[in-house]
XYZ file of C-alpha atoms in Angstrom:
681
model
C -16.729 -150.687 -38.961
C -14.814 -148.914 -41.242
C -13.335 -149.776 -44.610
C -10.060 -148.720 -45.873
C -8.935 -147.968 -49.196
C -5.662 -149.602 -50.396
C -5.121 -146.717 -52.336
C -5.700 -144.086 -49.552
C -3.459 -146.469 -47.403
C -1.058 -146.450 -49.848
C -0.117 -142.615 -50.834
C -1.350 -140.892 -47.762
C 2.921 -140.316 -45.901
C 0.852 -140.595 -42.427
C -0.487 -144.727 -42.697
C 2.493 -145.284 -43.046
C 4.239 -147.792 -40.688
C 6.925 -147.600 -39.119
C 9.890 -149.484 -37.338
C 12.365 -148.658 -33.872
C 14.306 -151.796 -33.559
C 12.024 -155.329 -33.139
C 8.357 -152.650 -32.810
C 6.366 -151.499 -36.029
C 4.110 -148.911 -35.713
C 1.693 -149.747 -38.141
C 0.963 -145.962 -39.005
C 2.451 -142.552 -38.033
C -0.512 -140.767 -35.739
C 0.623 -141.417 -32.053
C -1.356 -140.321 -28.872
C 1.119 -139.259 -26.283
C 0.630 -139.678 -22.633
C -0.698 -137.857 -20.876
C -2.941 -137.404 -17.098
C -6.713 -138.748 -17.952
C -8.029 -138.538 -15.022
C -9.944 -142.206 -14.888
C -7.642 -144.224 -13.129
C -8.596 -145.282 -9.286
C -6.495 -145.752 -6.760
C -3.196 -145.081 -9.463
C -4.513 -148.000 -11.769
C -5.457 -148.477 -15.062
C -8.620 -149.443 -14.100
C -11.279 -150.435 -17.514
C -12.599 -146.797 -18.379
C -9.036 -145.812 -18.210
C -7.948 -148.761 -20.949
C -11.434 -147.990 -22.805
C -10.561 -144.877 -23.202
C -7.130 -145.565 -24.828
C -8.420 -148.952 -26.241
C -10.911 -146.879 -28.727
C -7.543 -144.713 -30.195
C -6.585 -147.823 -31.006
C -9.922 -149.191 -32.860
C -9.986 -146.237 -34.995
C -5.925 -146.987 -35.425
C -4.243 -145.362 -33.945
C -0.732 -147.241 -34.631
C 0.630 -145.750 -30.830
C -0.745 -144.965 -27.844
C 2.213 -143.124 -24.851
C -0.332 -143.683 -22.091
C 0.115 -143.033 -18.225
C 1.281 -138.862 -18.211
C 3.550 -138.325 -15.385
C 3.240 -141.548 -14.035
C 4.702 -141.702 -10.573
C 8.178 -144.046 -10.263
C 8.975 -143.210 -6.503
C 6.745 -142.370 -3.640
C 8.098 -138.916 -2.497
C 6.193 -137.898 -6.521
C 2.799 -138.172 -5.487
C -0.174 -138.531 -7.261
C -1.666 -135.106 -7.274
C -2.836 -135.039 -11.020
C -3.767 -138.102 -11.783
C -1.476 -139.829 -12.692
C -0.413 -144.095 -13.160
C 1.526 -145.128 -9.533
C 3.952 -147.730 -11.692
C 6.595 -147.106 -7.768
C 4.776 -150.631 -7.113
C 3.873 -154.694 -8.419
C 0.102 -153.729 -7.692
C 0.589 -152.322 -11.657
C 1.592 -155.077 -13.222
C -1.516 -157.585 -13.584
C -3.562 -154.473 -14.784
C -1.179 -153.258 -17.523
C -1.280 -157.009 -18.813
C -4.722 -156.889 -19.564
C -4.774 -153.223 -20.947
C -1.194 -154.359 -23.442
C -3.262 -157.015 -23.761
C -5.773 -155.287 -25.080
C -4.091 -152.701 -26.941
C -2.604 -155.604 -29.142
C -5.050 -157.153 -29.843
C -6.986 -154.148 -31.310
C -2.800 -154.231 -33.855
C -2.092 -150.733 -31.602
C 1.657 -150.236 -29.350
C 1.642 -148.686 -26.259
C 3.820 -147.620 -23.710
C 4.238 -145.513 -20.557
C 5.993 -142.647 -20.084
C 7.113 -142.973 -16.123
C 8.913 -140.263 -14.030
C 9.709 -138.221 -11.017
C 8.286 -135.007 -10.458
C 10.943 -133.547 -8.613
C 10.004 -130.499 -7.102
C 7.072 -130.207 -9.698
C 5.047 -132.234 -7.070
C 3.046 -131.467 -3.679
C 4.661 -131.389 -0.059
C 0.824 -131.436 1.418
C -0.286 -134.512 -1.291
C 0.443 -138.358 -1.130
C 1.872 -138.742 2.893
C 2.976 -135.483 2.609
C 6.620 -136.276 1.912
C 9.272 -133.063 1.236
C 9.773 -132.787 -2.257
C 12.995 -133.366 -3.445
C 15.197 -131.757 -6.139
C 18.876 -130.900 -8.057
C 18.956 -128.102 -6.045
C 15.579 -125.972 -3.468
C 14.006 -124.065 -5.968
C 11.057 -123.584 -5.538
C 8.776 -124.003 -8.586
C 6.144 -121.529 -9.570
C 2.499 -123.696 -10.486
C 3.248 -125.813 -7.819
C 4.652 -123.755 -5.227
C 7.211 -125.992 -3.009
C 10.389 -125.753 -2.149
C 11.875 -129.301 -2.493
C 14.790 -131.078 -0.593
C 18.558 -130.457 -1.711
C 19.047 -134.262 -3.758
C 21.459 -135.889 -1.374
C 23.102 -139.275 -3.249
C 20.987 -141.175 -1.755
C 18.168 -140.221 -2.704
C 19.816 -140.031 -6.280
C 20.662 -143.604 -6.190
C 17.318 -144.290 -4.278
C 15.066 -142.868 -7.158
C 17.375 -143.856 -10.079
C 16.904 -147.304 -9.169
C 13.006 -146.094 -8.429
C 13.345 -145.513 -12.085
C 14.419 -148.924 -13.516
C 12.276 -151.178 -11.201
C 9.206 -148.658 -12.442
C 10.395 -149.693 -16.464
C 10.828 -154.004 -15.447
C 7.131 -153.899 -13.983
C 5.881 -151.871 -17.611
C 7.012 -155.297 -19.387
C 6.308 -157.107 -16.976
C 2.554 -155.638 -18.330
C 4.095 -156.968 -21.687
C 4.334 -153.302 -22.637
C 6.546 -151.997 -25.611
C 8.053 -149.555 -24.481
C 8.429 -146.226 -22.123
C 9.351 -142.936 -21.825
C 10.753 -140.707 -19.256
C 10.420 -137.112 -18.734
C 12.875 -134.576 -18.728
C 11.258 -131.130 -19.289
C 10.217 -129.221 -15.872
C 10.265 -132.350 -13.966
C 13.129 -134.489 -11.648
C 15.422 -135.010 -15.033
C 14.694 -131.912 -16.732
C 15.843 -130.086 -12.927
C 18.582 -131.971 -13.260
C 19.923 -131.123 -16.941
C 18.514 -127.354 -16.876
C 21.385 -123.993 -15.202
C 18.228 -122.818 -14.019
C 16.729 -125.337 -11.346
C 20.356 -127.001 -10.688
C 22.233 -125.083 -8.530
C 24.935 -127.325 -7.564
C 28.602 -127.340 -7.133
C 29.220 -131.128 -7.195
C 29.648 -133.873 -9.922
C 26.285 -133.428 -10.622
C 26.384 -129.158 -11.035
C 28.307 -127.357 -13.531
C 28.717 -128.355 -16.653
C 26.352 -129.625 -19.524
C 28.208 -132.821 -18.375
C 27.624 -133.345 -14.493
C 24.145 -131.702 -15.533
C 23.892 -134.775 -17.202
C 25.345 -137.126 -15.434
C 21.664 -137.884 -12.792
C 19.890 -138.503 -16.886
C 22.114 -141.158 -17.725
C 22.163 -142.729 -14.697
C 18.902 -143.019 -14.531
C 18.627 -144.222 -17.953
C 21.799 -146.885 -17.636
C 19.587 -148.644 -15.313
C 16.285 -148.454 -17.299
C 18.583 -150.743 -19.961
C 19.914 -153.007 -17.826
C 16.733 -153.600 -15.715
C 14.584 -154.427 -19.145
C 17.385 -155.448 -21.821
C 17.544 -153.694 -25.769
C 14.295 -155.872 -27.334
C 12.584 -152.778 -24.919
C 12.104 -149.892 -25.864
C 12.984 -146.401 -23.825
C 12.976 -142.643 -24.780
C 12.394 -139.459 -23.300
C 9.900 -136.281 -23.592
C 12.749 -133.903 -24.478
C 12.585 -130.693 -24.368
C 14.503 -129.279 -27.612
C 14.113 -124.977 -26.879
C 13.462 -123.941 -22.783
C 12.246 -120.607 -25.186
C 12.208 -117.230 -23.324
C 11.232 -118.697 -20.546
C 13.836 -121.110 -20.018
C 17.744 -121.554 -19.769
C 17.819 -124.040 -21.946
C 18.762 -122.767 -25.990
C 18.164 -125.095 -28.432
C 21.798 -124.819 -29.157
C 22.384 -126.866 -26.207
C 19.445 -129.072 -26.038
C 21.405 -130.441 -28.847
C 24.562 -131.052 -27.017
C 22.585 -132.595 -24.146
C 20.589 -134.663 -26.556
C 24.333 -136.082 -28.428
C 25.096 -136.387 -24.784
C 22.486 -139.076 -24.421
C 22.533 -140.464 -28.062
C 25.528 -141.736 -27.220
C 25.701 -143.492 -23.742
C 22.689 -145.811 -25.816
C 20.186 -145.150 -23.245
C 18.068 -143.560 -25.367
C 16.102 -145.336 -28.070
C 13.599 -142.241 -29.298
C 12.939 -138.480 -28.238
C 9.224 -137.180 -27.193
C 10.019 -133.028 -28.080
C 8.462 -130.757 -26.759
C 9.041 -126.648 -26.724
C 9.209 -124.178 -23.773
C 8.657 -124.574 -20.079
C 6.366 -125.521 -17.770
C 7.074 -124.409 -14.058
C 4.406 -121.192 -14.557
C 0.894 -121.263 -15.626
C 2.059 -119.061 -18.563
C 4.523 -121.275 -19.791
C 1.672 -123.987 -20.172
C -0.444 -122.703 -22.109
C 1.494 -120.224 -24.237
C 4.291 -122.846 -25.408
C 3.949 -126.347 -23.491
C 0.569 -127.433 -24.534
C -1.149 -124.089 -26.516
C -4.839 -124.616 -27.298
C -7.185 -122.556 -28.958
C -6.234 -118.795 -30.099
C -2.861 -120.675 -30.813
C -0.630 -121.094 -33.926
C -2.431 -125.284 -35.407
C 1.184 -127.063 -34.833
C 3.886 -123.991 -33.386
C 7.013 -126.133 -32.871
C 7.240 -128.403 -35.987
C 10.124 -125.853 -36.981
C 12.789 -126.438 -34.129
C 11.307 -129.999 -33.316
C 12.634 -131.112 -37.413
C 15.897 -128.980 -36.874
C 16.325 -131.009 -33.582
C 15.478 -133.736 -35.943
C 18.317 -133.567 -37.882
C 20.775 -132.589 -35.200
C 20.263 -135.357 -33.553
C 19.629 -138.191 -35.998
C 17.353 -140.787 -33.725
C 13.706 -141.097 -34.265
C 11.314 -138.163 -32.875
C 8.165 -137.805 -31.888
C 5.614 -134.458 -31.580
C 2.038 -132.889 -30.093
C 1.891 -129.316 -29.780
C -1.313 -128.502 -31.502
C -1.306 -130.260 -34.163
C -5.738 -130.926 -34.554
C -5.978 -131.491 -37.774
C -4.050 -134.057 -40.546
C -2.636 -132.039 -42.966
C -0.692 -130.418 -40.420
C 0.388 -133.936 -39.409
C 1.494 -134.692 -42.815
C 3.249 -131.932 -43.651
C 5.233 -132.325 -40.653
C 5.939 -136.934 -41.836
C 6.803 -135.754 -45.151
C 8.480 -132.845 -44.568
C 10.684 -134.519 -41.826
C 10.087 -132.660 -39.684
C 9.710 -135.701 -36.922
C 8.579 -140.007 -37.399
C 5.744 -139.850 -35.208
C 2.804 -137.259 -34.718
C 1.290 -136.898 -31.437
C -2.669 -135.622 -32.351
C -3.742 -136.488 -28.346
C -6.371 -133.356 -27.536
C -6.987 -134.082 -31.868
C -8.270 -138.217 -30.964
C -9.849 -136.611 -27.786
C -12.647 -135.155 -29.948
C -12.365 -137.922 -32.378
C -10.354 -141.251 -31.656
C -11.562 -142.819 -34.723
C -9.946 -140.101 -36.487
C -7.062 -142.767 -38.263
C -9.989 -144.519 -39.627
C -11.630 -142.332 -41.286
C -8.521 -140.830 -42.838
C -8.349 -145.098 -44.526
C -11.123 -145.519 -45.609
C -11.651 -141.759 -47.120
C -13.618 -140.489 -45.327
C -11.750 -137.476 -43.961
C -14.794 -135.500 -44.065
C -16.941 -137.068 -41.225
C -13.501 -136.451 -39.006
C -14.608 -134.696 -35.483
C -12.241 -131.782 -35.371
C -10.461 -130.189 -32.161
C -10.736 -126.811 -31.649
C -8.630 -126.309 -28.911
C -10.685 -126.010 -26.471
C -8.645 -127.276 -24.341
C -11.346 -128.437 -21.716
C -9.981 -131.621 -21.818
C -7.245 -129.966 -19.560
C -10.136 -128.735 -16.978
C -10.553 -130.570 -13.469
C -13.157 -132.787 -15.486
C -10.280 -134.478 -18.249
C -10.605 -136.286 -20.359
C -14.095 -134.289 -21.518
C -13.923 -133.196 -24.260
C -16.041 -129.706 -25.079
C -18.114 -131.473 -27.677
C -17.100 -135.448 -28.014
C -19.393 -135.965 -24.855
C -18.781 -139.662 -25.273
C -15.236 -139.654 -25.036
C -14.564 -140.594 -20.999
C -17.127 -142.268 -20.892
C -16.722 -145.464 -22.775
C -18.235 -147.703 -20.550
C -21.745 -146.672 -20.697
C -21.059 -144.577 -24.650
C -20.071 -145.643 -28.386
C -18.193 -143.288 -29.858
C -19.837 -144.396 -33.384
C -23.852 -144.448 -33.219
C -25.701 -147.975 -32.799
C -29.347 -147.586 -35.593
C -32.318 -148.705 -33.584
C -33.463 -152.297 -33.442
C -36.793 -150.277 -32.821
C -38.843 -148.731 -35.056
C -38.066 -145.613 -37.022
C -39.612 -142.803 -35.092
C -40.023 -138.981 -36.146
C -38.061 -136.755 -34.100
C -38.809 -132.621 -34.171
C -35.945 -131.131 -32.450
C -37.009 -126.816 -31.755
C -33.847 -124.788 -30.887
C -30.216 -125.613 -33.366
C -28.186 -124.539 -30.590
C -25.641 -127.418 -29.356
C -27.063 -129.434 -27.750
C -30.263 -129.718 -30.299
C -27.742 -130.330 -32.828
C -26.480 -132.806 -31.207
C -29.609 -133.868 -30.279
C -30.557 -133.871 -34.213
C -26.995 -135.715 -35.248
C -27.167 -138.765 -32.747
C -30.851 -139.397 -33.471
C -30.084 -139.103 -37.010
C -27.025 -142.006 -36.495
C -29.713 -143.971 -35.087
C -31.886 -143.319 -37.768
C -34.679 -142.211 -36.660
C -37.025 -139.842 -39.355
C -35.193 -136.356 -38.329
C -35.995 -132.317 -38.290
C -34.812 -129.368 -36.357
C -36.422 -126.047 -36.753
C -33.684 -123.605 -35.469
C -35.248 -119.746 -35.120
C -32.920 -118.253 -36.449
C -31.667 -117.519 -39.187
C -28.284 -119.717 -38.361
C -28.131 -122.786 -36.431
C -25.445 -122.365 -33.179
C -26.751 -121.182 -30.940
C -24.477 -119.377 -27.542
C -21.765 -120.527 -29.644
C -21.607 -118.031 -32.320
C -21.852 -115.416 -29.763
C -18.793 -117.002 -27.933
C -16.327 -116.580 -30.744
C -16.721 -113.268 -31.948
C -13.680 -112.954 -29.497
C -10.315 -111.841 -30.816
C -9.335 -115.782 -30.470
C -12.340 -117.696 -29.962
C -13.178 -118.226 -33.370
C -12.567 -122.105 -33.589
C -15.418 -123.354 -32.012
C -18.153 -122.456 -34.967
C -16.052 -126.011 -36.245
C -18.158 -127.689 -33.326
C -21.171 -126.196 -35.341
C -20.059 -126.724 -38.748
C -19.341 -130.229 -38.037
C -22.635 -130.745 -37.182
C -24.527 -129.655 -39.174
C -21.694 -131.083 -42.723
C -22.914 -134.741 -40.115
C -26.730 -133.693 -40.673
C -26.981 -132.918 -44.077
C -24.912 -135.986 -45.091
C -27.488 -137.890 -42.313
C -30.724 -136.595 -44.596
C -32.017 -134.659 -41.291
C -34.412 -131.857 -41.995
C -32.973 -128.519 -41.231
C -34.580 -125.713 -41.011
C -33.437 -121.766 -40.295
C -35.647 -119.063 -40.058
C -38.336 -121.237 -37.848
C -39.798 -120.026 -35.094
C -41.948 -123.106 -33.627
C -45.042 -122.524 -31.656
C -46.519 -125.703 -29.247
C -49.618 -125.725 -31.759
C -47.033 -126.495 -34.796
C -44.619 -128.933 -33.132
C -47.831 -131.286 -32.159
C -49.172 -130.658 -36.085
C -46.013 -132.450 -37.102
C -47.287 -135.547 -36.135
C -43.912 -136.806 -33.392
C -42.838 -139.722 -31.192
C -40.209 -137.922 -29.723
C -39.774 -134.096 -29.520
C -36.654 -132.978 -27.837
C -36.096 -128.434 -26.559
C -32.767 -127.464 -27.266
C -34.306 -123.875 -26.784
C -31.449 -122.133 -24.572
C -31.761 -119.767 -22.635
C -32.097 -115.636 -22.689
C -30.292 -113.920 -20.531
C -30.713 -112.871 -16.826
C -29.902 -110.215 -15.652
C -30.664 -110.261 -11.401
C -30.356 -107.519 -9.240
C -32.197 -105.259 -6.433
C -32.895 -103.080 -8.298
C -32.361 -101.709 -11.367
C -31.017 -104.674 -13.827
C -33.609 -102.854 -16.615
C -31.037 -99.874 -17.509
C -27.882 -102.660 -17.757
C -26.816 -103.973 -20.433
C -26.359 -107.301 -21.409
C -23.079 -108.980 -23.115
C -25.280 -111.317 -25.115
C -26.570 -107.797 -26.500
C -22.650 -106.271 -26.464
C -21.542 -109.556 -28.294
C -24.466 -109.324 -30.847
C -23.177 -106.059 -32.555
C -27.192 -104.912 -30.538
C -25.604 -102.316 -28.118
C -23.143 -99.576 -28.417
C -20.518 -98.939 -25.671
C -18.449 -95.827 -24.626
C -17.291 -93.794 -22.063
C -16.868 -95.677 -18.553
C -17.933 -98.889 -18.354
C -18.664 -100.869 -15.803
C -18.952 -104.927 -16.424
C -20.072 -107.674 -13.609
C -19.130 -110.682 -14.355
C -21.537 -113.339 -12.557
C -20.693 -116.530 -13.573
C -16.914 -116.789 -14.504
C -17.628 -117.935 -17.622
C -16.409 -116.232 -21.126
C -18.757 -114.167 -21.382
C -17.838 -111.471 -19.093
C -14.444 -110.800 -21.019
C -15.186 -111.497 -23.578
C -17.748 -108.001 -23.841
C -14.975 -106.070 -21.963
C -12.628 -106.947 -25.013
C -15.128 -105.923 -27.017
C -16.492 -102.789 -24.545
C -11.733 -101.940 -25.273
C -12.617 -102.195 -29.390
C -15.340 -99.524 -29.141
C -12.659 -97.141 -27.016
C -14.765 -97.434 -23.587
C -12.887 -97.162 -20.492
C -13.506 -100.349 -19.083
C -13.691 -101.504 -14.832
C -13.993 -105.102 -14.075
C -15.932 -106.600 -11.418
C -16.225 -110.218 -10.249
C -18.241 -111.954 -7.656
C -15.409 -114.756 -8.203
C -12.121 -114.876 -6.966
C -9.963 -115.135 -9.427
C -10.831 -114.221 -13.373
C -12.283 -116.790 -15.721
C -12.995 -118.549 -12.067
C -14.988 -121.293 -13.836
C -12.947 -122.130 -16.681
C -9.807 -124.295 -17.069
C -6.448 -122.471 -16.679
C -4.985 -122.097 -19.766
C -8.353 -120.525 -20.975
C -8.407 -118.266 -17.837
C -5.092 -117.620 -17.871
C -5.369 -116.578 -22.025
C -8.027 -113.580 -20.511
C -5.322 -112.734 -17.753
C -2.815 -112.228 -20.406
C -5.197 -110.020 -22.425
C -6.082 -108.309 -19.241
C -3.030 -106.874 -18.893
C -2.515 -105.600 -22.826
C -6.085 -103.856 -21.560
C -4.733 -102.333 -18.929
C -7.782 -103.670 -16.993
C -7.164 -104.747 -12.580
C -10.018 -107.126 -12.001
C -12.326 -105.735 -8.959
C -12.964 -109.464 -7.065
C -15.954 -111.019 -4.974
C -17.689 -107.797 -5.249
C -21.467 -108.277 -6.277
C -23.408 -105.229 -7.897
C -26.293 -103.924 -6.386
C -28.726 -101.887 -7.494
C -28.343 -99.771 -10.453
C -30.082 -96.384 -10.625
C -29.758 -93.595 -13.365
C -27.730 -90.022 -12.330
C -27.087 -87.064 -14.152
C -28.142 -88.785 -17.200
C -25.309 -91.225 -16.498
C -26.136 -94.805 -14.504
C -24.959 -95.449 -10.515
C -23.917 -98.362 -9.512
C -23.475 -99.859 -5.853
C -21.481 -102.946 -5.333
C -20.468 -104.554 -1.882
C -17.083 -106.735 -1.070
C -18.279 -109.816 -0.126
C -14.406 -109.682 1.400
C -15.302 -106.450 3.837
C -18.746 -106.123 3.411
C -18.049 -102.699 2.434
C -20.394 -100.803 0.240
C -19.373 -98.489 -2.844
C -20.466 -96.735 -5.677
C -19.386 -96.192 -9.515
C -21.090 -92.708 -11.759
C -20.723 -94.835 -15.103
C -21.879 -94.193 -19.031
C -22.943 -97.814 -19.514
C -23.041 -101.513 -16.680
C -22.706 -104.294 -18.458
C -24.184 -107.643 -16.615
C -23.494 -111.532 -17.363
C -25.610 -113.562 -14.596
C -25.858 -116.609 -17.110
C -29.021 -117.656 -18.593
C -32.811 -118.229 -17.244
C -34.240 -121.183 -19.236
C -36.414 -120.222 -22.493
C -39.167 -122.256 -22.339
C -42.626 -121.540 -22.741
C -43.308 -122.944 -25.790
C -41.998 -126.836 -23.107
C -44.321 -125.973 -20.780
C -47.144 -125.509 -23.654
C -46.857 -128.591 -24.930
C -46.188 -131.204 -21.607
C -49.837 -131.685 -21.024
C -49.812 -133.054 -24.746
C -46.933 -135.229 -23.751
C -47.160 -139.149 -22.731
C -44.130 -138.588 -19.795
C -45.844 -134.744 -18.917
C -42.603 -133.505 -19.882
C -39.655 -135.786 -17.305
C -37.078 -136.710 -18.683
C -36.100 -139.763 -15.696
C -33.025 -139.121 -14.158
C -32.065 -142.861 -13.665
C -32.344 -143.339 -17.442
C -30.466 -141.263 -18.504
C -27.012 -141.412 -16.491
C -27.828 -144.839 -18.030
C -28.626 -143.475 -21.063
C -31.475 -146.140 -20.606
C -34.625 -146.438 -22.915
C -37.202 -143.197 -21.367
C -39.585 -145.110 -18.903
C -42.942 -143.405 -21.126
C -45.637 -144.206 -18.852
C -49.838 -144.901 -19.891
C -50.842 -141.346 -21.367
C -51.207 -141.090 -24.993
C -48.820 -138.638 -26.304
C -45.433 -137.954 -27.763
C -42.196 -138.150 -25.685
C -41.283 -135.120 -24.834
C -37.553 -133.856 -23.841
C -35.925 -130.526 -22.560
C -31.566 -130.263 -22.827
C -28.881 -127.610 -22.281
C -29.709 -124.290 -21.608
C -33.146 -124.737 -21.444
C -32.704 -126.840 -18.543
C -30.813 -124.675 -16.309
C -28.018 -122.580 -17.920
C -24.062 -125.059 -17.782
C -21.997 -125.544 -20.752
C -21.243 -126.682 -24.062
C -20.262 -129.798 -23.006
C -23.312 -130.499 -20.472
C -25.609 -129.285 -23.054
C -24.168 -131.995 -25.566
C -23.986 -134.097 -22.610
C -28.072 -134.014 -22.462
C -28.644 -134.568 -26.435
C -26.721 -137.611 -25.982
C -27.888 -139.305 -23.263
C -31.144 -138.737 -23.983
C -30.824 -139.402 -28.169
C -28.759 -143.116 -27.866
C -32.096 -144.519 -26.173
C -34.215 -143.486 -28.542
């Protein structure tokens, strides 16, 4: 699939092998552990393993898995974790490790006890436990203070879980300190004990030392044991860099640690988690490499690290300059699991970039915003196969994300592809979404696909509005309509008086005075329009049908918008609908209805900006249906299986519509439509 270039491999620091004890990693790029959302009843079955195997096929040196895998019964499965607290997992791990080792990659698991980060109403509804009864904001539990019986039980559970991992054929494990039970003992913010487990630094280290001593006795010296360890809890935490180094040296001296997997910041609030611990779009690239490098110099053990190391340049700098030993490019490999292979074969420009959209942190994880094959390895290959049939003439109408992906996949299949976009540049709504202060990286979704289409030799046309006759004249075999939609404005009356978010974000509308923004979707356009209105000097009131701001987005995106709204001084009015708008005294009178109280109120403003998603732009599609062999109908069962579409007995071309030309959804859904249809052409 990829032919490695020996010269590239020899000179690139990321492609050099690295050893800890008897384990040699073939390069310096890893995927860190995360809850990928593909487990079945706490077990890593076929889909879970294939998701990681794709990274091994793509050349990764080490794949960590099992983010927050639970060691005991009172550490419940609350965000799709594995259960390493039972021997039932061992045969799954044995198949998993054989599969990964067969591809040349090392494999490790993260094992942990959530402590107060658990959920007392999840799993078996047991009380959460912690060193002290200090509530965690993010997960809401008020934990039971652990007695020494609890401590001894959990220590044994860690050792048993590590033993299962070794019997499963893994190369090693890591425990998780920051934010989880071990870290809750280490931090004075969560450990207020006055016995031998609290107070002094040495006492606060005692639980971690007991855990790692028990693990080492259970697995021996020929099994790697590390710790995901916070090097500085940041402004929201209690542990500063110097004390973290002291703790690390205590752990190192005890001999139970082979490596540290360094993280930064706390994770007990969503704001801390998204700003410091797992930063995304709008954050600087690789923000914590310098403190991690300083930690590595002080501690003198191998150090791994991942936090928005989204590009090879950042990873290469960190490794070359001795800041870390293994570069965690976890989300980057969700976007493209073949990063290493493309780098080593001289195809670095073909790497699909991670734009930091954090869609992989949604409830639908591990799905990537612009790689719909990720997490669907049982159905799709990440390398699009050439068609086994004759090359077909594929015409794609619309150059937004759906159309670009349809054209790319069809071209990879070996078809003759032409793409027509009515606007002067490709991108569709992505270009609108990228106009905000922190969303500019979205353009990478478009830029990569345009570059790939150019490489593949597809015909690309902008400023090309195509009518039905124009399309039919191209004599196509397949027509993919990806024409997107137009803004929806659905009120009892007065919709024509409103300004749409598209008008604001494309610069077609200027706003001043009092502006009411009505958000009927909980997506990005409403907040983006409010931000733009503030930038124009307007005063904004924000009304939403949802219970909270940006309801449909991931928690990372939602948190960023909340922070910005606080800065703007906007206090959203939730669970309220815009009913009607009319003119009054050269201004606009908006009528609002509360879904909670039923109360009707009015606002007199200068502008009403409305966001209600889109309705399909499908006039040309409807004109073409009678000329098509399938009446423009896409068989849904075949789509889901990525199987060829049935043609029927009619003459004509195959016609499909995808993305917002069908219904108003997000980028990932639009691209998934394209992949499902076009990978079977």
